[in-house]
Coordinates of C-alpha atoms in Angstrom, one line a residue:
M26 CA 11.6 22.1 22.9
L27 CA 11.2 24.9 25.7
F28 CA 15.1 25.5 25.4
A29 CA 14.3 26.0 21.8
V30 CA 11.8 28.7 22.4
Q31 CA 14.1 30.4 25.0
L32 CA 17.0 30.4 22.6
F33 CA 14.7 31.9 20.0
G34 CA 13.9 34.7 22.3
F35 CA 17.4 35.1 23.0
F36 CA 18.3 35.8 19.3
I37 CA 15.3 37.9 18.4
T38 CA 16.5 40.4 21.6
A39 CA 20.0 40.1 20.3
I40 CA 18.9 41.4 17.0
K41 CA 17.0 44.1 18.2
L42 CA 19.7 45.3 20.8
V43 CA 22.9 45.0 18.8
P44 CA 21.9 44.2 15.1
S45 CA 25.4 45.1 13.8
V46 CA 27.3 42.8 16.1
F47 CA 24.8 40.1 15.5
S48 CA 24.9 40.4 11.6
E49 CA 28.7 40.1 11.9
A50 CA 28.5 36.9 14.1
V51 CA 25.9 34.9 12.6
S52 CA 25.2 35.1 8.7
E53 CA 21.9 35.2 7.4
K54 CA 22.0 31.5 6.1
S55 CA 23.3 30.1 9.4
F56 CA 20.6 32.1 11.3
F57 CA 17.8 30.5 9.3
F58 CA 19.0 27.0 9.9
I59 CA 19.3 27.7 13.5
L60 CA 15.6 28.3 13.6
L61 CA 14.7 25.2 11.6
P62 CA 14.1 21.9 13.5
G63 CA 16.8 19.8 13.4
L64 CA 16.8 16.4 11.9
Q65 CA 17.1 14.7 15.3
E66 CA 13.4 15.9 15.7
V67 CA 12.3 13.8 13.0
V68 CA 11.2 10.4 12.9
V69 CA 10.9 8.8 9.5
V70 CA 8.9 5.7 9.4
I71 CA 9.4 3.5 6.1
Q72 CA 6.4 1.3 5.4
S73 CA 8.4 -1.7 4.9
Q74 CA 7.4 -5.4 4.6
R75 CA 8.6 -8.4 5.7
N76 CA 9.0 -10.2 2.5
S77 CA 12.9 -10.4 1.9
Y78 CA 12.8 -8.4 -1.4
H79 CA 10.9 -5.6 0.4
A80 CA 12.9 -5.8 3.5
R81 CA 16.2 -5.0 1.2
R82 CA 14.7 -2.2 -0.5
S83 CA 13.5 -0.8 2.8
E84 CA 16.9 -1.2 4.4
Q85 CA 18.7 0.6 1.1
R86 CA 16.3 3.6 1.6
K87 CA 17.1 3.8 5.5
E88 CA 20.8 3.9 4.4
E89 CA 20.3 6.5 1.6
I90 CA 18.4 8.6 4.2
L91 CA 21.2 8.4 6.8
Q92 CA 24.1 8.9 4.4
Q93 CA 22.0 12.3 3.4
A94 CA 21.7 13.3 6.8
A95 CA 25.7 12.9 7.4
E96 CA 26.3 15.3 4.4
E97 CA 23.7 17.6 5.2
G98 CA 25.1 18.3 8.7
K99 CA 21.9 19.0 10.5
G100 CA 21.3 16.3 12.8
R101 CA 20.5 12.5 12.3
P102 CA 16.8 11.7 12.1
V103 CA 15.3 8.3 13.6
V104 CA 14.7 5.9 10.5
V105 CA 12.2 3.1 11.6
L106 CA 11.5 0.4 9.3
L107 CA 8.0 -0.5 10.1
H108 CA 8.1 -4.4 9.7
E109 CA 11.0 -4.4 12.4
L110 CA 8.8 -2.2 14.9
T111 CA 7.4 -5.1 16.9
E112 CA 6.6 -8.5 16.0
Y113 CA 3.2 -7.4 14.9
E114 CA 2.5 -8.2 11.1
G115 CA -0.5 -6.0 11.4
D116 CA 1.6 -2.7 12.4
W117 CA 1.5 -2.2 8.2
S118 CA -2.0 -0.7 8.8
I119 CA -0.4 2.2 11.0
L120 CA -3.0 2.8 13.7
P121 CA -2.2 -0.3 15.9
A122 CA 1.5 1.1 15.6
L123 CA 0.9 4.6 16.7
P124 CA 1.0 4.1 20.7
H125 CA 4.1 2.1 20.3
L126 CA 5.6 4.9 18.0
F127 CA 4.8 7.6 20.6
A128 CA 5.9 5.7 23.7
T129 CA 9.3 4.9 22.1
Y130 CA 10.0 8.2 20.1
G131 CA 7.5 10.9 21.5
Q132 CA 9.7 12.4 24.1
L133 CA 12.7 13.3 21.5
A134 CA 10.6 13.7 18.3
S135 CA 8.8 16.6 17.1
W136 CA 7.4 14.9 13.7
F137 CA 6.7 11.8 12.4
I138 CA 7.0 11.3 8.7
F139 CA 5.5 8.3 7.0
V140 CA 6.9 7.2 3.5
E141 CA 6.9 4.1 1.1
E142 CA 10.0 2.1 0.5
E143 CA 10.3 3.8 -3.0
T144 CA 9.8 7.4 -1.7
R145 CA 12.7 9.5 -1.9
L146 CA 13.4 12.4 0.6
R147 CA 15.3 15.5 0.3
L148 CA 16.0 16.3 4.0
A149 CA 16.9 20.1 3.6
A150 CA 13.5 20.6 1.8
L151 CA 11.8 18.7 4.5
L152 CA 13.1 20.9 7.3
R153 CA 12.0 23.8 5.4
V154 CA 8.5 22.4 5.0
L155 CA 8.2 21.4 8.6
H156 CA 9.2 24.9 9.6
R157 CA 6.3 26.4 8.3
Y158 CA 3.9 24.5 11.0
P159 CA 4.3 25.2 14.5
E160 CA 5.2 21.9 16.0
H161 CA 3.2 22.3 19.1
E162 CA 0.0 22.2 17.0
E163 CA -1.8 19.4 15.5
W164 CA -0.9 19.1 12.0
F165 CA -1.5 16.5 9.3
L166 CA 0.4 17.1 6.2
G167 CA 0.9 15.4 2.8
R168 CA -0.3 15.6 -0.6
G169 CA -4.0 15.3 -1.0
L170 CA -6.0 12.9 -3.0
H171 CA -10.0 12.9 -3.4
D172 CA -12.4 10.5 -4.9
D173 CA -13.6 11.4 -8.1
G174 CA -17.1 9.8 -7.6
A175 CA -18.7 7.6 -5.2
S176 CA -16.5 4.8 -4.3
I177 CA -17.3 1.5 -3.0
I178 CA -14.0 0.8 -1.4
H179 CA -14.6 4.1 0.7
H180 CA -18.2 2.8 1.5
Y181 CA -19.5 5.8 -0.5
A182 CA -18.2 8.4 2.2
F183 CA -18.7 11.9 1.0
S184 CA -20.3 10.9 -2.2
E185 CA -22.3 14.1 -2.6
D186 CA -19.1 16.1 -2.8
P187 CA -16.2 13.7 -3.1
S188 CA -13.6 16.7 -3.4
S189 CA -14.6 17.8 0.1
F190 CA -12.6 15.3 2.0
T191 CA -9.0 14.7 0.9
Y192 CA -6.6 11.7 2.2
P193 CA -2.8 11.4 1.7
D194 CA -1.1 10.0 -1.4
P195 CA 1.0 7.3 0.3
S196 CA 3.8 7.6 -2.7
A197 CA 4.2 11.4 -1.6
G198 CA 4.6 10.5 2.0
W199 CA 2.6 12.2 4.8
A200 CA 3.5 13.6 8.1
V201 CA 1.9 14.2 11.6
S202 CA 3.0 16.5 14.5
K203 CA 3.7 15.0 18.0
P204 CA 0.7 16.6 19.5
L205 CA -1.6 14.9 16.9
L206 CA 0.2 11.8 17.3
K207 CA -0.1 11.8 21.1
R208 CA -3.9 12.3 20.8
L209 CA -4.2 9.4 18.6
A210 CA -2.1 7.2 20.6
V211 CA -4.4 7.9 23.6
R212 CA -7.4 7.4 21.6
L213 CA -6.4 4.2 20.1
Q214 CA -5.7 2.7 23.3
H215 CA -9.4 3.7 24.7
E216 CA -11.7 2.9 21.9
S217 CA -12.6 0.5 18.8
L218 CA -12.5 1.4 15.1
K219 CA -16.0 1.6 13.5
S220 CA -14.9 -1.2 11.1
D221 CA -13.2 -4.5 11.5
F222 CA -11.8 -4.2 8.1
T223 CA -8.8 -2.3 6.6
I224 CA -9.4 -1.8 3.1
D225 CA -7.9 1.3 1.8
L226 CA -5.3 2.4 4.6
H227 CA -4.7 6.0 3.9
H228 CA -8.4 6.9 3.5
E229 CA -9.2 5.3 6.7
I230 CA -6.3 7.0 8.8
A231 CA -7.4 10.5 7.2
L232 CA -11.1 9.6 8.6
Y233 CA -9.6 8.7 12.1
V234 CA -7.6 11.9 12.2
W235 CA -10.4 13.9 11.2
E236 CA -12.8 12.3 13.7
E237 CA -15.9 13.7 12.2
G238 CA -14.5 17.3 12.3
N239 CA -13.1 17.1 15.8
G240 CA -9.6 16.5 14.6
P241 CA -7.5 18.3 11.5
K242 CA -8.2 17.6 8.1
L243 CA -5.3 17.0 5.8
T244 CA -3.2 20.2 4.8
A245 CA -1.7 19.9 1.3
V246 CA 1.7 20.4 1.3
P247 CA 3.0 21.2 -2.4
E248 CA 6.5 20.1 -1.5
F249 CA 5.3 16.5 -1.0
C250 CA 5.3 15.4 -4.4
S251 CA 4.6 12.1 -6.3
Q252 CA 7.2 13.1 -9.1
M253 CA 10.2 15.1 -8.7
R254 CA 10.0 18.9 -9.0
D255 CA 11.9 21.7 -7.9
N256 CA 11.6 22.3 -4.2
C257 CA 9.9 19.0 -3.6
A258 CA 10.8 17.4 -0.4
T259 CA 9.4 14.1 -1.3
S260 CA 9.1 12.3 -4.4
F261 CA 8.4 8.9 -5.6
T262 CA 10.4 6.5 -7.9
T263 CA 8.3 3.8 -9.3
F264 CA 5.6 1.2 -8.6
L265 CA 6.6 -1.3 -11.1
P266 CA 10.5 -2.0 -10.1
D267 CA 12.9 -3.3 -12.8
C268 CA 14.2 -6.3 -11.2
G269 CA 15.6 -7.7 -14.6
E270 CA 13.7 -9.8 -17.4
P271 CA 10.1 -10.8 -16.9
V272 CA 9.4 -14.6 -15.6
P273 CA 8.9 -16.8 -18.3
K274 CA 5.1 -17.4 -19.0
T275 CA 5.3 -20.8 -18.3
D276 CA 6.5 -19.9 -14.7
V277 CA 2.9 -18.8 -14.0
F278 CA -0.1 -21.0 -13.8
V279 CA -3.3 -19.2 -14.0
A280 CA -6.8 -20.2 -12.6
V281 CA -9.9 -18.5 -13.3
K282 CA -13.1 -19.3 -11.0
T283 CA -16.1 -19.1 -12.8
C284 CA -19.7 -20.9 -12.8
H285 CA -22.2 -22.0 -15.6
K286 CA -24.2 -18.7 -15.2
F287 CA -21.0 -16.7 -16.4
H288 CA -19.7 -18.9 -19.1
H289 CA -21.3 -16.9 -21.9
D290 CA -20.6 -13.4 -20.4
R291 CA -17.6 -13.2 -18.2
V292 CA -15.5 -16.0 -19.7
P293 CA -15.4 -14.5 -23.2
V294 CA -14.2 -11.3 -21.9
V295 CA -11.1 -13.1 -20.3
R296 CA -10.9 -14.9 -23.8
A297 CA -10.9 -11.5 -25.7
T298 CA -8.3 -9.7 -23.2
W299 CA -5.9 -11.1 -21.4
E300 CA -5.9 -14.9 -22.0
K301 CA -3.8 -14.9 -25.0
D302 CA -0.9 -13.8 -22.7
A303 CA -1.0 -16.7 -20.7
G304 CA 1.5 -19.9 -20.7
F305 CA -0.9 -22.0 -18.8
L306 CA -4.5 -21.3 -17.6
E307 CA -7.7 -23.2 -16.9
F308 CA -11.2 -22.2 -16.0
Y309 CA -12.8 -23.9 -13.0
S310 CA -16.4 -24.0 -12.8
D311 CA -19.3 -26.1 -11.1
V312 CA -19.8 -27.9 -14.6
S313 CA -17.6 -29.0 -17.5
D314 CA -18.0 -27.2 -20.6
S315 CA -16.0 -28.5 -23.6
S316 CA -16.6 -25.5 -25.7
I317 CA -14.4 -23.3 -23.5
P318 CA -13.3 -25.8 -21.8
T319 CA -13.9 -25.5 -18.1
I320 CA -13.1 -28.1 -15.5
S321 CA -15.2 -29.1 -12.7
L322 CA -13.5 -29.9 -9.6
G323 CA -16.4 -31.4 -7.7
V324 CA -17.3 -28.5 -5.8
P325 CA -20.9 -26.9 -6.1
N326 CA -21.2 -23.3 -7.2
T327 CA -21.5 -20.9 -4.0
E328 CA -23.1 -17.4 -4.2
R329 CA -20.2 -16.2 -2.1
G330 CA -16.9 -17.4 -0.5
H331 CA -15.9 -19.9 -3.1
C332 CA -13.3 -21.3 -0.2
G333 CA -14.1 -25.0 -1.3
K334 CA -13.4 -24.4 -4.9
T335 CA -10.1 -22.5 -4.3
F336 CA -8.6 -25.0 -2.0
A337 CA -9.6 -27.6 -4.8
I338 CA -7.3 -25.5 -7.1
M339 CA -4.7 -25.3 -5.1
R340 CA -4.7 -29.1 -4.5
R341 CA -4.8 -29.5 -8.3
F342 CA -1.7 -27.0 -8.6
L343 CA 0.2 -29.2 -6.6
S344 CA -0.8 -32.6 -8.4
G345 CA 0.8 -34.0 -11.6
A346 CA -2.5 -33.2 -13.4
V347 CA -1.1 -29.7 -14.5
P348 CA 2.1 -28.3 -15.8
R349 CA 4.5 -27.5 -13.0
A350 CA 5.1 -23.6 -12.5
D351 CA 6.8 -21.6 -9.8
W352 CA 3.8 -19.3 -9.4
L353 CA -0.1 -19.8 -9.0
L354 CA -2.5 -16.8 -9.8
I355 CA -6.0 -17.0 -8.8
V356 CA -8.7 -14.8 -10.2
D357 CA -12.3 -14.1 -10.5
D358 CA -13.8 -14.4 -13.9
D359 CA -14.5 -10.6 -13.6
T360 CA -10.9 -9.6 -12.9
L361 CA -8.9 -8.3 -15.8
V362 CA -5.1 -8.7 -15.5
S363 CA -2.1 -7.7 -17.1
L364 CA -0.1 -10.8 -17.2
S365 CA 3.0 -9.0 -18.8
R366 CA 3.4 -6.5 -16.0
L367 CA 2.7 -9.2 -13.4
R368 CA 5.8 -11.3 -14.9
M369 CA 7.8 -8.1 -14.5
L370 CA 6.7 -7.7 -11.0
L371 CA 7.3 -11.5 -10.3
R372 CA 11.1 -11.0 -10.9
C373 CA 11.6 -9.1 -7.9
Y374 CA 10.4 -12.3 -5.7
D375 CA 12.1 -15.3 -4.9
S376 CA 9.8 -18.3 -5.7
R377 CA 11.9 -20.5 -3.4
E378 CA 10.1 -18.5 -0.5
A379 CA 6.5 -18.5 0.6
V380 CA 5.0 -15.6 -1.0
S381 CA 1.4 -14.6 -0.8
L382 CA 1.0 -11.4 -3.2
G383 CA -1.6 -9.1 -4.0
E384 CA -3.7 -6.4 -2.7
R385 CA -3.4 -6.5 1.2
Y386 CA -6.6 -6.0 3.3
G387 CA -7.0 -6.7 7.1
Y388 CA -9.5 -7.8 9.6
G389 CA -9.3 -7.1 13.3
L390 CA -6.0 -5.5 13.2
L391 CA -6.4 -3.2 16.0
H392 CA -6.9 -6.5 18.1
K393 CA -4.2 -8.7 16.9
G394 CA -6.1 -9.8 13.8
Y395 CA -4.7 -11.1 10.5
S396 CA -4.0 -9.8 7.0
Y397 CA -5.1 -11.4 3.7
T398 CA -4.7 -11.0 0.0
T399 CA -8.1 -9.7 -1.4
G400 CA -9.2 -12.2 -4.0
G401 CA -11.2 -9.8 -6.4
G402 CA -7.6 -8.2 -7.2
G403 CA -6.0 -11.6 -7.5
M404 CA -4.1 -13.6 -5.4
V405 CA -0.6 -14.7 -6.5
L406 CA 1.0 -17.7 -4.3
S407 CA 4.5 -19.2 -4.8
R408 CA 4.7 -23.0 -5.0
V409 CA 6.3 -23.1 -1.7
A410 CA 3.5 -21.0 0.1
V411 CA 0.8 -23.4 -1.5
S412 CA 2.6 -26.4 -0.4
R413 CA 3.1 -25.0 3.2
L414 CA -0.5 -24.0 3.3
M415 CA -1.9 -27.4 2.0
S416 CA 0.5 -29.4 4.4
S417 CA -0.4 -27.4 7.4
G418 CA -4.0 -29.0 7.9
C419 CA -5.7 -25.4 7.5
S420 CA -9.0 -26.1 5.7
C421 CA -12.4 -24.3 4.8
H422 CA -14.9 -24.7 7.4
S423 CA -17.3 -24.4 4.6
D424 CA -17.4 -24.3 0.9
D425 CA -18.8 -20.7 0.8
A426 CA -16.3 -19.6 3.4
P427 CA -14.4 -16.5 2.4
D428 CA -11.6 -18.0 0.4
D429 CA -9.0 -15.1 0.8
M430 CA -9.6 -14.6 4.5
V431 CA -9.5 -18.1 5.3
I432 CA -6.1 -18.2 3.4
G433 CA -5.0 -15.1 5.2
R434 CA -5.7 -16.5 8.3
C435 CA -3.9 -19.8 7.5
F436 CA -0.8 -18.0 6.5
T437 CA -0.9 -15.6 9.5
S438 CA -0.7 -18.7 11.7
L439 CA 2.0 -20.1 9.6
G440 CA 4.0 -17.0 9.8
V441 CA 3.8 -16.3 6.2
P442 CA 3.6 -12.4 5.6
I443 CA 0.9 -10.9 3.1
T444 CA 3.1 -8.8 0.7
H445 CA 1.1 -5.9 -0.7
S446 CA 1.5 -4.2 -4.0
P447 CA -0.7 -1.3 -5.0
L448 CA -0.9 -2.5 -8.7
F449 CA -3.6 -5.0 -7.8
H450 CA -7.3 -3.6 -7.4
Q451 CA -10.1 -5.1 -5.8
A452 CA -12.5 -2.7 -7.5
R453 CA -13.0 -0.7 -10.8
P454 CA -10.9 2.0 -11.9
D455 CA -13.7 4.6 -11.2
D456 CA -13.5 3.7 -7.7
Y457 CA -10.1 4.9 -6.9
S458 CA -8.6 8.4 -7.1
G459 CA -7.6 9.2 -10.7
K460 CA -4.5 11.0 -9.5
L461 CA -3.3 7.9 -8.1
I462 CA -4.0 5.3 -10.5
S463 CA -2.9 7.4 -13.5
S464 CA 0.5 7.4 -12.1
Q465 CA 0.7 3.6 -11.8
Q466 CA 1.0 0.5 -14.2
A467 CA -1.8 -1.5 -12.8
I468 CA -1.7 -5.2 -12.9
S469 CA -5.3 -5.9 -12.2
F470 CA -8.9 -4.3 -11.9
H471 CA -12.1 -6.3 -10.8
K472 CA -15.9 -6.0 -11.5
H473 CA -17.7 -5.3 -14.7
W474 CA -20.6 -3.3 -12.8
N475 CA -21.5 -0.2 -14.9
V476 CA -18.3 -0.6 -17.1
D477 CA -17.2 -1.7 -20.4
P478 CA -14.7 -4.2 -19.5
L479 CA -13.1 -4.5 -22.8
A480 CA -12.5 -0.6 -22.7
V481 CA -11.0 -0.6 -19.2
Y482 CA -8.7 -3.4 -20.2
K483 CA -7.6 -1.4 -23.3
H484 CA -7.2 1.9 -21.4
W485 CA -5.7 0.6 -18.2
L486 CA -3.8 -2.7 -18.9
K487 CA -3.2 -3.5 -22.3
D488 CA 0.4 -2.8 -23.3
D489 CA 1.0 -1.6 -26.9
L490 CA 4.5 -2.7 -27.0
P491 CA 5.3 -6.3 -28.7
R492 CA 4.6 -9.1 -26.2
D493 CA 7.5 -10.9 -24.8
E494 CA 7.2 -14.4 -26.2
L495 CA 9.4 -16.2 -23.4

């Protein structure tokens, strides 16, 4: 970069001394691009996943970026598929990957751009954006989101003034300059995170970058877009990809966890909303109730965890006691679901693979921990995944162990990736940025606390189109 600065000084001197000669030798347009950082100084990190569908999609996006770079003729960026960076699955949470990214690419690159596999880049516009920000300074760039109110998933941070703290919209992509990446990489090697849990990735990254005011806040960049507009450097294609006809209703077996005290308030909500869209659905409780009906699996109710009940559900799924299906959806009785959208999404996945799908959380990821599909948003498992899990010997250490975390730890030991979809939600709609979820076609929300669940279902999850009767 020292050479680039010296070269810039040479051109400025040349303009002052011999403007007429210089204007003939270098056109205004070509001089403009001389001053821009080249694409060879940019590392694009696609936040890819190990599941075969997502690996293919991210590889396609990488090829598109490199083809566009060849057509632009302004250098070739480094394009990294995050799931290939190292063997560690926890790299998806970004912070564990930063030291490796800096060590590998920090000598050559000036900017690191992080995008989703469905985020499209316009490289020429991206270079123009980066030109505005001196690369020798610390920069954190993106499309800003903020909480609309106190949010449990953010531990009620900035609840007195939610708009005072912004974090990047993952669909629009975000960028950090090399000086910032270097400082973060050094910090990560010498200090622990305040929490062992990774819940909302991009909010937690923004908090870590900000460092309670010692680091930069997110700088909002209008050219980082979630929807394509003129002059956009990034844009997002879809949260719910079209992979063909939805899987049939009978390919999804739905297991609803409940208990006796919720038979008369939560179960009626399920029956009044999304149960009618299910091909096969059973309610599992601590007591049998023929009026619903519910099925007792011989596992006592627990106030938390429900690991014993969930493992009993998986054993029943594999037995001949229920109709055979390719997919198992396990949800709480206060989870609201769009089964029609879930069936659309499942068409993208191969049920012959071990698939664990939902909203991905992490535990201890900075220290080689494990990922898991959070239970409140719904856990979707292929039959192959359930079979591998149950034959592995993994089990609950107690009936009230956290079922989602135990299953995640088991799958990590088995090498089964936890596949993330932002359409599953562990919390209520009000706990997420309205700018973000209003652009989604959500599959699930969780909790009836301080909301009307019927209204939530009607507004966020109910499809007015005729239902597919497959």
